[in-house]
Amino acid sequence: MKKNLTICRALDICKTYWRGKVAVEALRGVTIEIKTNDYISIMGASGSGKSTLIHILSCLDTPTSGEYYLEDKLVSSYTDLELAKVRNTFFGFVFQSFSLLPRLTATENVALPLIYAAVSKKERVRKARKILEKIGLGDRMNHRPNEMSGGECQRVAIARALVNDPKVIFADEPTGNLDSRTGAEIMDIFDKLVAEGNTVVMVTHDSTVASHASKTVRLRDGMIQNE
Amino acid sequence: MNDLWLKVSLSLQTFKTHRLRSFLTALGIIIGVSTVIAILSLIEGLNRSVAEQIQSIGSDLVFLSKSPIVMAGPRNIEEIANRPDLTPEDAEAINQLPSVDVAIPEISQQLTKLKYRDKEVASVRVIGSAENFSKVNNRFVESGRDFTRDDVTHRRALCIIGSYVAKNIFPEGSPVGKELNVRGHRLKIIGVFREKGAFLGQSMDNMLVMPYTFFEKIFPRGESVIERAFFGYSVDIKPKTGQSEKTIDEVRELMRRRHGLSFDKKDDFEIGTQQMLMEIYQNITRVGFIAIVAIAAISLVVGGIGIMNIMLVSVAERTREIGIRKAVGASNQNILSQFLVESVFLALIGGVIGIMFGLILAWLISVVSPLKASVSLWMVILGFGFSAAVGIFFGIYPARRAAGLNPIEALRYE
Ligand SMILES: Nc1ncnc2c1ncn2[C@@H]1O[C@H](COP(=O)(O)OP(=O)(O)O)[C@@H](O)[C@H]1O
Ligand SMILES: [Mg+2]
């Protein structure tokens, strides 16, 4: 993969939530760029707007104002269908709370994005298994989330984020629900992914976690803090 | 295709996890579809047997009578009573018409009881007619003999009985040659008609025919308005093949002439055909048909609302799932069709159970009652079609609601 090609460019992003008549300005003009093979950590206190930012960057949410470009194409011009396709093939997302479907097995959970990419069942299973093997869950293929530990669940979630070969992997406090040893194992996986050429953007409020990244962005009250 | 199958199997999964709930939801549809299937197949069975019966009376008979076959709307009975009576001579004159094969006079009465020694039958139809009675009415004298012209002109005390009467009062041995007592007159049985079966649940074989000349002796005519209006001769006319239209015209013209009606006067008699009988019958069943459509519509709407309700619950319960699916790339369209397939699936399960239930119901009714059920493929297709339509119609709102969810909001939902 070529280095230093800009994938995402967010300019002066603002996001305002409305709680009844009270406006909550979660983001107040954030500008950020993601290049290939970046390893970015986003830090900040609780409520500083980290999740809001990463949701907008991963096209799970839309900004109130500001411009967001994906490979030089303005995201606000995308249709619902195109946005779904972006989420499906362009990005992978790892949530703090794993967010697996409880009734599906590990393999089925990992294969979920492939369903929406119209991949055949045989190919879905093959790909899902390959990634589960790689991530060290070869013996958990047919387990359901409630039959696995937190660390295992988070690895399934990472496998799901990887299954469509995304350009950027986003993770919102992926170690937040794990003990420190398991958290460290998860961080090893991200380190490896970056070493293999992947691009990772990770939210955390833990500085040891952030220290894995090559670049750290600090948020405070919805704005980037310059040191 | 692959995609649809995936959604169906997903629906099946939801159905399995919420068996009782799904069943209760489908209940409205089950009730609706099963009533419709049961009643439709009974009506169809009725239609069929009526059509058969009407055919078997004689293919295209024309009836001439003093009073209308069916009193549609208010009629002046006095007016009908004052019309000239039809007579056996009228029947004879009609018999001579070029388009007519045979015409016979017919007059009848209901006999409350007919006794023979210790045996009896109730509600026997007693008919006075002439020698061609069997030919016109598609009847067949199975044992004994038919009437002759002489029997009629000599006013002989003879009769031919229906198979129901024969079976009930002569369970063993031949009735031919035995004597029956009808209102104090002794009638010799000369023959027995072959069985004709039931018409609208009523036996057509509970009858007895004698020469009309003798009938007049037994049943003198009363003078009340009702009797003058409704008790009297009618003429059964069998046209030559394919000439029933012509027969109607000829009979009308002849009767107007015989009654001395000038051109500005209305007919003072009624001409009916089997076609008209059929139409009258169809009008009656149409009312039933509309009633069913109404029942069906109501229960399908109730069922549909049930489905909508449960789908809304399902959308709420699975908000997180929807969020996850959207986050990994499901489009609004994907989510919409997933929920739509599910509601249609639910409705179709109701439809299938309803169809089976309806068929069983129809079968049960035809076993315990004289009604016959007749099932056609179109009813089954109708049942399927309706339930699918209900599933789509009432599923679209919850499905759109699911599809429109914001992934982040949905993921936050606990
Ligand atoms: N859906 C929402 N409605 C209203 N306010 C919200 C919503 N989401 C986030 N917020 C508010 O926006 C601010 C930033 O939230 P968030 O991005 O989740 O912060 P972080 O992830 O850094 O803890 C907080 O004050 C939060 O309460
Ligand atoms: Mg957060």
XYZ file of C-alpha atoms and ligand atoms in Angstrom:
669
model
C 0.000 0.000 0.000
C 1.263 3.432 -0.897
C 2.080 5.671 2.029
C 0.782 9.132 2.789
C -2.134 9.187 0.416
C -4.996 11.170 1.911
C -8.082 8.995 2.421
C -10.256 11.256 4.559
C -10.240 15.000 4.912
C -12.560 16.680 7.431
C -12.722 20.478 7.361
C -14.146 22.583 10.156
C -16.627 19.923 11.293
C -19.328 21.030 13.731
C -21.987 18.870 15.327
C -24.813 20.240 17.418
C -27.252 18.005 19.276
C -30.535 19.293 20.514
C -31.796 18.274 23.923
C -35.220 19.776 23.754
C -34.471 23.479 23.353
C -30.903 23.261 24.622
C -28.189 23.011 21.996
C -25.211 20.768 22.831
C -22.233 21.637 20.692
C -20.403 18.327 20.629
C -17.946 19.403 17.924
C -16.947 22.996 17.265
C -14.834 23.156 14.151
C -12.604 20.104 13.896
C -10.203 19.715 10.986
C -8.425 16.404 10.576
C -6.854 14.318 7.854
C -6.370 10.566 7.646
C -3.648 9.193 5.383
C -2.884 5.611 4.417
C -1.199 3.595 7.142
C -1.861 6.271 9.751
C -2.205 5.105 13.350
C -4.114 7.913 15.022
C -5.372 8.001 18.571
C -8.063 10.467 19.609
C -7.885 11.405 23.277
C -9.897 13.619 25.548
C -12.062 13.672 28.624
C -15.450 12.066 28.704
C -17.933 14.220 26.795
C -15.257 16.017 24.795
C -16.735 14.798 21.500
C -14.459 11.826 20.657
C -17.264 9.435 19.758
C -19.122 12.098 17.834
C -16.033 12.781 15.749
C -15.263 9.160 14.985
C -18.913 8.518 14.050
C -18.794 11.362 11.577
C -15.442 10.217 10.181
C -16.785 6.691 9.698
C -19.988 7.991 8.063
C -22.196 6.575 10.807
C -23.408 10.095 11.435
C -23.463 13.366 9.536
C -22.029 16.729 10.629
C -24.190 19.795 11.233
C -21.717 21.862 9.236
C -18.290 21.540 7.714
C -16.994 19.554 4.771
C -15.941 15.961 4.760
C -14.166 14.445 1.768
C -13.564 10.773 1.087
C -10.820 10.447 -1.531
C -11.752 13.953 -2.681
C -15.454 13.271 -2.941
C -17.778 15.332 -0.752
C -19.649 12.978 1.608
C -22.683 15.257 1.932
C -23.392 14.560 -1.739
C -23.708 10.811 -1.110
C -27.073 9.094 -1.250
C -28.219 6.781 1.548
C -27.287 3.817 -0.583
C -23.793 5.142 -1.265
C -23.278 5.860 2.439
C -24.283 2.280 3.225
C -21.742 1.088 0.680
C -19.048 3.274 2.228
C -19.757 1.849 5.676
C -19.756 -1.601 4.180
C -16.575 -1.608 2.107
C -14.607 1.533 2.903
C -14.560 1.449 6.694
C -14.540 -1.063 9.490
C -15.797 -0.109 12.931
C -15.011 -1.602 16.343
C -17.287 -0.501 19.190
C -16.504 -0.348 22.868
C -19.451 -2.631 23.625
C -18.517 -5.170 20.886
C -21.990 -4.888 19.313
C -22.253 -8.434 18.049
C -25.571 -10.021 17.129
C -26.283 -12.358 20.052
C -28.040 -15.058 18.053
C -25.307 -15.445 15.451
C -22.133 -17.509 15.791
C -18.694 -15.916 15.593
C -18.411 -16.905 11.933
C -21.859 -15.516 11.104
C -21.117 -12.273 12.941
C -17.874 -11.811 11.062
C -19.590 -12.624 7.767
C -22.381 -10.089 8.357
C -20.873 -7.217 6.312
C -20.291 -9.618 3.421
C -24.045 -10.269 3.194
C -24.556 -6.614 2.326
C -21.683 -6.800 -0.140
C -23.627 -9.564 -1.935
C -20.913 -12.174 -1.430
C -21.996 -15.792 -1.883
C -22.530 -17.872 1.211
C -19.592 -20.170 0.507
C -17.245 -17.251 0.056
C -18.611 -15.520 3.153
C -17.865 -18.517 5.336
C -14.434 -18.988 3.791
C -13.405 -15.359 4.353
C -14.847 -15.182 7.867
C -13.034 -18.341 8.913
C -9.745 -17.182 7.462
C -9.840 -13.955 9.444
C -10.959 -15.695 12.641
C -7.995 -18.091 12.279
C -5.662 -15.181 11.756
C -6.941 -13.364 14.811
C -6.514 -16.475 16.952
C -10.128 -17.602 17.259
C -9.883 -20.745 15.127
C -11.450 -22.746 17.965
C -14.361 -20.331 18.539
C -15.890 -20.296 15.060
C -19.292 -21.669 16.091
C -19.552 -20.017 19.479
C -22.155 -17.399 20.163
C -21.234 -14.129 21.924
C -22.584 -15.300 25.312
C -20.298 -18.331 25.104
C -17.168 -16.198 24.738
C -15.117 -13.911 26.972
C -15.011 -10.138 26.495
C -11.610 -10.305 24.823
C -12.822 -12.992 22.436
C -15.930 -10.966 21.605
C -13.817 -7.908 20.853
C -11.591 -9.978 18.589
C -14.675 -11.204 16.722
C -15.704 -7.553 16.359
C -12.243 -6.686 14.981
C -12.480 -9.611 12.572
C -15.862 -8.290 11.424
C -14.333 -4.845 10.856
C -11.568 -6.402 8.753
C -13.607 -8.782 6.653
C -14.260 -6.396 3.749
C -10.628 -5.171 3.559
C -11.485 -1.613 4.676
C -9.332 1.422 3.954
C -9.681 2.670 7.528
C -10.426 0.792 10.728
C -12.137 2.912 13.364
C -12.283 1.831 16.996
C -14.159 3.644 19.780
C -12.478 2.767 23.098
C -11.972 -0.870 22.059
C -10.314 -1.734 25.369
C -12.734 0.243 27.528
C -14.753 -2.785 28.594
C -11.742 -5.088 29.076
C -9.256 -5.722 31.868
C -5.765 -4.375 31.279
C -4.195 -7.692 30.218
C -6.894 -8.442 27.661
C -6.764 -4.805 26.598
C -3.066 -5.162 25.908
C -3.736 -8.233 23.746
C -6.257 -6.259 21.727
C -3.751 -3.426 21.305
C -1.223 -5.945 19.988
C -3.689 -6.849 17.273
C -4.095 -3.214 16.235
C -0.301 -2.730 16.255
C 0.051 -5.741 13.986
C -2.641 -4.486 11.648
C -0.858 -1.176 11.246
C 2.429 -2.986 10.720
C 0.742 -4.881 7.883
C -0.137 -1.579 6.249
C -3.641 -0.959 7.588
C -4.916 2.443 8.675
C -6.298 2.713 12.224
C -8.095 5.553 14.007
C -8.752 4.837 17.669
C -10.563 6.697 20.430
C -9.249 6.236 23.947
C -8.856 8.130 27.172
C -6.064 5.858 28.345
C -2.617 7.322 27.610
C -0.863 3.914 27.600
C -3.274 2.855 24.890
C -2.717 6.115 23.043
C 1.034 5.624 23.194
C 0.729 2.782 20.640
C -0.376 5.307 18.017
C 2.027 7.277 15.872
C -0.080 10.388 16.156
C -2.404 11.637 18.890
C -5.226 14.135 18.526
C -6.473 15.726 21.745
C -10.066 16.914 21.961
C -11.394 19.342 24.499
C -14.953 20.677 24.496
C -15.370 19.724 20.878
C -12.181 21.323 19.619
C -8.701 20.032 18.846
C -6.180 21.130 21.418
C -2.840 22.249 20.031
C 0.053 21.490 22.314
C -32.757 -14.954 -4.744
C -30.005 -15.934 -2.375
C -30.755 -12.709 -0.584
C -34.470 -13.425 -0.287
C -33.775 -16.878 1.068
C -31.515 -15.349 3.700
C -34.287 -13.014 4.785
C -36.837 -15.805 4.877
C -34.566 -17.936 7.037
C -34.034 -14.934 9.288
C -37.809 -14.537 9.586
C -38.113 -18.212 10.377
C -35.621 -17.697 13.197
C -37.641 -14.849 14.680
C -40.748 -16.940 14.314
C -39.115 -19.799 16.203
C -37.962 -17.604 19.072
C -41.412 -16.051 19.461
C -43.631 -19.014 18.648
C -46.633 -18.150 20.793
C -46.470 -14.460 20.041
C -46.295 -15.082 16.312
C -49.177 -17.508 16.472
C -51.373 -15.061 18.380
C -50.455 -12.366 15.898
C -51.381 -14.577 12.992
C -54.679 -15.525 14.641
C -56.661 -12.716 13.028
C -55.476 -13.810 9.621
C -56.097 -17.451 10.484
C -59.689 -16.715 11.443
C -60.277 -14.504 8.429
C -58.805 -16.849 5.873
C -60.369 -19.988 7.333
C -63.884 -18.490 7.421
C -63.544 -17.329 3.867
C -62.203 -20.657 2.613
C -64.864 -22.634 4.475
C -67.777 -20.503 3.337
C -66.503 -20.111 -0.203
C -66.078 -23.838 -0.625
C -69.560 -24.422 0.758
C -71.066 -21.849 -1.580
C -69.129 -23.352 -4.441
C -70.421 -26.794 -3.466
C -73.947 -25.429 -3.300
C -73.561 -23.713 -6.679
C -72.380 -26.905 -8.202
C -75.152 -29.065 -6.863
C -77.781 -26.450 -7.717
C -76.470 -26.206 -11.246
C -76.533 -29.978 -11.508
C -80.035 -30.158 -10.101
C -81.352 -27.471 -12.340
C -79.788 -29.244 -15.275
C -81.328 -32.512 -14.201
C -84.825 -31.062 -13.978
C -84.639 -30.771 -17.722
C -82.150 -28.900 -19.787
C -83.960 -25.753 -20.888
C -87.508 -25.841 -19.641
C -89.892 -22.909 -19.935
C -92.501 -22.415 -17.229
C -95.825 -20.701 -17.634
C -97.592 -19.743 -14.417
C -100.239 -17.449 -13.073
C -98.079 -16.017 -10.303
C -94.432 -15.002 -10.474
C -91.871 -17.632 -9.450
C -90.313 -15.267 -6.937
C -92.233 -12.382 -5.495
C -89.703 -9.659 -6.009
C -90.813 -6.530 -4.225
C -94.364 -5.671 -3.203
C -96.993 -7.148 -5.511
C -100.690 -6.779 -5.621
C -101.944 -10.230 -4.697
C -105.486 -9.220 -5.574
C -104.329 -8.442 -9.091
C -102.705 -11.856 -9.388
C -105.766 -13.601 -7.954
C -108.005 -11.910 -10.520
C -105.956 -13.057 -13.473
C -107.552 -15.797 -15.544
C -106.571 -19.288 -14.399
C -104.302 -21.350 -16.566
C -105.962 -24.553 -17.718
C -105.059 -27.961 -19.121
C -106.525 -26.644 -22.378
C -103.872 -23.927 -22.398
C -101.261 -26.664 -22.023
C -102.821 -28.541 -24.936
C -102.767 -25.412 -27.118
C -99.125 -24.753 -26.218
C -98.355 -28.351 -27.046
C -99.389 -27.591 -30.653
C -96.947 -24.670 -31.065
C -94.277 -25.290 -33.727
C -91.248 -24.723 -31.427
C -92.618 -26.838 -28.576
C -91.687 -30.446 -28.046
C -94.073 -31.235 -25.171
C -96.144 -29.150 -22.781
C -97.970 -30.494 -19.750
C -100.234 -28.980 -17.130
C -99.052 -29.294 -13.553
C -100.743 -28.626 -10.270
C -99.511 -29.537 -6.816
C -100.224 -29.592 -3.106
C -98.241 -30.424 -0.040
C -99.651 -33.375 1.893
C -98.826 -33.227 5.621
C -98.983 -36.992 6.031
C -99.271 -39.990 3.782
C -100.094 -43.253 5.561
C -99.996 -46.879 4.610
C -100.885 -49.300 7.405
C -98.421 -48.524 10.242
C -96.015 -46.577 8.039
C -96.135 -42.912 7.127
C -94.215 -40.155 5.384
C -94.546 -36.444 6.052
C -94.620 -33.431 3.700
C -95.223 -35.302 0.488
C -95.584 -33.199 -2.633
C -98.640 -34.411 -4.511
C -98.692 -33.483 -8.178
C -101.419 -33.645 -10.766
C -100.079 -33.834 -14.295
C -100.378 -35.598 -17.614
C -98.849 -38.470 -19.553
C -95.636 -36.694 -20.510
C -94.703 -35.746 -16.941
C -91.597 -37.973 -16.858
C -90.346 -36.783 -20.219
C -90.606 -33.082 -19.344
C -89.162 -33.487 -15.853
C -86.306 -35.820 -16.754
C -87.816 -38.544 -14.622
C -87.646 -42.243 -15.203
C -90.168 -44.834 -14.094
C -87.973 -47.518 -12.634
C -90.513 -50.196 -11.858
C -94.077 -50.482 -13.073
C -95.310 -48.278 -15.897
C -95.770 -44.630 -16.845
C -99.109 -42.856 -17.417
C -100.946 -43.173 -20.696
C -103.294 -40.706 -22.366
C -106.199 -42.920 -21.364
C -105.271 -42.762 -17.666
C -105.717 -39.009 -17.893
C -108.836 -38.822 -20.015
C -110.567 -41.573 -18.030
C -109.679 -39.930 -14.759
C -108.191 -43.112 -13.410
C -107.300 -43.387 -9.712
C -103.632 -44.171 -10.321
C -100.353 -42.783 -9.098
C -96.599 -43.041 -9.509
C -94.553 -42.503 -6.354
C -91.106 -41.103 -5.700
C -88.354 -43.396 -4.407
C -88.352 -41.698 -0.985
C -92.028 -42.486 -0.484
C -91.461 -46.034 -1.770
C -88.562 -46.666 0.612
C -90.364 -45.265 3.622
C -93.706 -46.925 3.389
C -92.782 -50.025 1.446
C -89.397 -50.932 2.923
C -89.701 -54.415 1.484
C -91.501 -55.775 -1.539
C -92.642 -53.843 -4.586
C -95.176 -51.038 -4.054
C -96.545 -51.538 -7.568
C -100.151 -52.710 -7.395
C -100.652 -51.559 -3.789
C -103.294 -48.990 -2.951
C -102.722 -45.695 -1.141
C -105.335 -43.656 0.587
C -105.131 -39.948 -0.194
C -107.802 -37.838 1.449
C -110.265 -40.674 1.407
C -109.584 -41.663 -2.187
C -107.915 -44.941 -3.043
C -105.114 -44.651 -5.562
C -103.438 -47.631 -7.164
C -99.656 -47.389 -7.459
C -98.586 -48.157 -11.028
C -94.918 -47.208 -10.859
C -91.953 -45.876 -8.898
C -89.632 -43.103 -10.084
C -85.890 -43.532 -10.023
C -84.143 -41.561 -7.260
C -83.291 -37.928 -8.063
C -81.473 -36.917 -4.904
C -81.750 -33.731 -2.882
C -82.136 -30.159 -4.036
C -80.977 -27.522 -1.539
C -81.051 -30.200 1.106
C -84.591 -31.225 0.286
C -85.382 -34.650 -1.133
C -86.827 -34.502 -4.652
C -88.132 -38.036 -4.237
C -90.709 -37.319 -1.544
C -93.483 -36.999 -4.135
C -96.442 -38.632 -5.768
C -97.932 -37.949 -9.228
C -101.451 -38.662 -10.447
C -103.495 -37.661 -13.498
C -104.550 -34.022 -13.104
C -108.092 -35.068 -13.838
C -108.131 -37.118 -10.663
C -106.196 -34.480 -8.712
C -109.029 -31.989 -9.316
C -111.420 -34.442 -7.651
C -109.268 -34.784 -4.537
C -108.219 -31.181 -4.106
C -111.096 -28.840 -4.893
C -110.090 -25.254 -5.329
C -110.737 -22.806 -2.479
C -112.013 -19.286 -3.093
C -109.661 -17.253 -0.877
C -107.436 -14.650 -2.521
C -104.278 -16.556 -1.642
C -105.601 -19.792 -3.051
C -106.813 -18.135 -6.235
C -103.460 -16.414 -6.634
C -101.105 -19.283 -5.917
C -102.963 -22.553 -6.190
C -103.691 -23.534 -9.745
C -102.302 -24.941 -12.925
C -98.985 -24.039 -14.374
C -97.614 -25.348 -17.634
C -94.228 -26.996 -17.984
C -92.953 -26.640 -21.510
C -90.077 -28.511 -23.097
C -89.032 -26.669 -26.258
C -87.525 -28.403 -29.248
C -83.731 -28.345 -28.936
C -82.261 -24.873 -29.172
C -85.639 -23.184 -29.582
C -86.386 -21.907 -26.095
C -86.228 -18.223 -27.176
C -88.744 -18.887 -29.865
C -90.925 -20.859 -27.467
C -91.069 -17.922 -25.063
C -92.272 -15.622 -27.858
C -94.792 -18.102 -29.186
C -96.203 -18.906 -25.750
C -96.529 -15.207 -24.926
C -98.314 -14.446 -28.148
C -100.629 -17.462 -27.794
C -101.555 -16.712 -24.211
C -102.226 -13.040 -24.911
C -104.540 -14.122 -27.718
C -106.282 -16.712 -25.532
C -106.753 -14.151 -22.756
C -107.970 -11.537 -25.264
C -105.384 -8.931 -24.227
C -105.153 -5.843 -26.419
C -101.658 -4.631 -27.291
C -101.649 -1.920 -24.572
C -102.304 -4.404 -21.742
C -99.615 -6.092 -19.718
C -99.215 -9.872 -19.603
C -101.552 -11.501 -17.081
C -99.319 -14.544 -16.719
C -95.633 -15.208 -16.033
C -93.104 -16.948 -18.208
C -89.941 -18.215 -16.612
C -86.963 -20.244 -17.705
C -84.367 -22.316 -15.943
C -81.905 -19.607 -16.784
C -84.026 -17.261 -14.684
C -84.178 -19.757 -11.852
C -80.419 -19.940 -11.967
C -80.171 -16.161 -11.904
C -82.516 -15.909 -8.946
C -80.399 -18.437 -7.130
C -77.229 -16.589 -8.001
C -78.693 -13.365 -6.684
C -79.352 -15.071 -3.388
C -75.831 -16.427 -3.119
C -74.379 -13.087 -4.160
C -75.759 -11.581 -0.965
C -73.987 -14.323 0.969
C -70.870 -13.674 -1.013
C -70.859 -9.972 -0.159
C -71.393 -10.831 3.499
C -68.313 -13.056 3.418
C -66.233 -10.431 1.737
C -67.230 -8.068 4.538
C -66.355 -10.605 7.256
C -63.100 -11.349 5.533
C -62.231 -7.710 5.152
C -62.879 -7.001 8.811
C -60.915 -9.943 10.124
C -58.062 -9.293 7.725
C -57.880 -5.689 8.859
C -57.908 -6.836 12.478
C -55.237 -9.401 11.639
C -53.272 -6.794 9.760
C -53.324 -4.389 12.674
C -52.116 -7.250 14.870
C -49.225 -7.787 12.507
C -48.405 -4.105 12.392
C -48.450 -3.964 16.163
C -46.148 -6.929 16.617
C -43.803 -5.682 13.909
C -43.533 -2.347 15.691
C -42.679 -4.225 18.880
C -40.165 -6.262 16.944
C -38.560 -3.138 15.475
C -38.278 -1.635 18.953
C -36.815 -4.829 20.401
C -34.301 -5.102 17.635
C -33.262 -1.478 17.446
C -29.698 -2.405 18.409
C -29.607 -5.142 15.827
C -30.760 -2.665 13.197
C -28.035 -0.266 14.333
C -25.370 -2.965 14.048
C -26.574 -4.062 10.631
C -26.573 -0.499 9.377
C -23.142 0.164 10.865
C -21.668 -2.736 8.923
C -23.251 -1.645 5.667
C -26.945 -2.538 5.477
C -28.782 0.008 3.370
C -32.239 1.362 4.224
C -33.510 -0.863 1.453
C -31.913 -3.949 3.056
C -33.528 -3.259 6.411
C -36.874 -2.392 4.840
C -37.051 -5.608 2.884
C -35.889 -7.678 5.843
C -38.809 -6.477 7.966
C -41.225 -6.635 5.080
C -40.282 -10.242 4.352
C -40.838 -10.938 8.009
C -44.332 -9.461 8.158
C -45.321 -11.172 4.913
C -43.910 -14.410 6.271
C -45.980 -13.997 9.433
C -49.111 -13.239 7.421
C -48.470 -16.176 5.114
C -48.114 -18.548 8.035
C -51.499 -17.265 9.177
C -52.762 -17.750 5.639
C -51.517 -21.330 5.354
C -52.935 -22.325 8.733
C -56.150 -20.495 7.826
C -56.435 -22.352 4.531
C -55.921 -25.709 6.217
C -58.361 -24.809 8.965
C -60.931 -23.624 6.452
C -60.653 -26.811 4.430
C -61.065 -28.935 7.544
C -64.045 -26.813 8.587
C -65.688 -27.146 5.183
C -65.078 -30.863 5.223
C -66.574 -31.186 8.724
C -69.655 -29.230 7.716
C -70.161 -31.362 4.635
C -69.849 -34.491 6.758
C -72.387 -33.488 9.423
C -74.834 -31.576 7.207
C -76.413 -32.127 3.786
C -74.319 -29.267 2.356
C -71.510 -30.281 0.080
C -68.174 -28.479 -0.030
C -66.224 -27.998 -3.201
C -62.671 -26.681 -3.059
C -61.026 -25.022 -6.015
C -57.449 -23.989 -6.487
C -58.444 -20.349 -6.882
C -59.674 -20.232 -3.277
C -56.315 -21.401 -2.014
C -54.556 -18.878 -4.240
C -56.960 -16.198 -3.013
C -56.148 -17.104 0.598
C -52.446 -16.852 -0.104
C -52.777 -13.654 -2.071
C -54.868 -11.929 0.560
C -52.610 -12.806 3.442
C -49.526 -11.738 1.502
C -51.231 -8.460 0.671
C -52.112 -7.906 4.320
C -48.509 -8.672 5.281
C -47.194 -6.097 2.839
C -49.796 -3.448 3.557
C -49.529 -3.589 7.334
C -45.828 -4.379 7.342
C -44.739 -1.393 5.326
C -45.081 1.163 8.102
C -42.999 -0.724 10.720
C -40.463 -1.665 8.064
C -40.060 1.934 6.979
C -39.661 2.933 10.578
C -36.871 0.374 10.983
C -35.213 1.435 7.750
C -35.249 5.085 8.730
C -33.406 4.588 12.029
C -30.172 6.481 12.494
C -27.447 3.865 13.140
C -25.905 5.764 16.041
C -29.229 6.377 17.757
C -30.072 2.736 17.217
C -26.758 1.566 18.687
C -27.236 3.713 21.749
C -30.643 2.071 22.370
C -30.689 -0.349 25.278
N -27.518 11.954 20.697
C -27.112 12.938 21.502
N -28.011 13.840 21.924
C -27.631 14.840 22.734
N -26.391 15.029 23.153
C -25.438 14.157 22.775
C -25.767 13.063 21.907
N -24.629 12.371 21.669
C -23.641 13.003 22.362
N -24.152 14.049 22.998
C -23.393 15.026 23.802
O -22.332 15.474 23.017
C -21.167 15.587 23.802
C -20.070 14.731 23.208
O -20.407 13.363 23.325
P -19.461 12.187 22.882
O -19.006 12.459 21.488
O -20.165 10.912 23.115
O -18.244 12.335 23.902
P -17.115 11.266 24.266
O -17.185 10.124 23.335
O -15.862 12.079 24.118
O -17.332 10.920 25.694
C -21.549 15.175 25.200
O -21.845 16.333 25.945
C -22.777 14.355 24.989
O -23.606 14.440 26.120
Mg -17.483 8.092 23.734
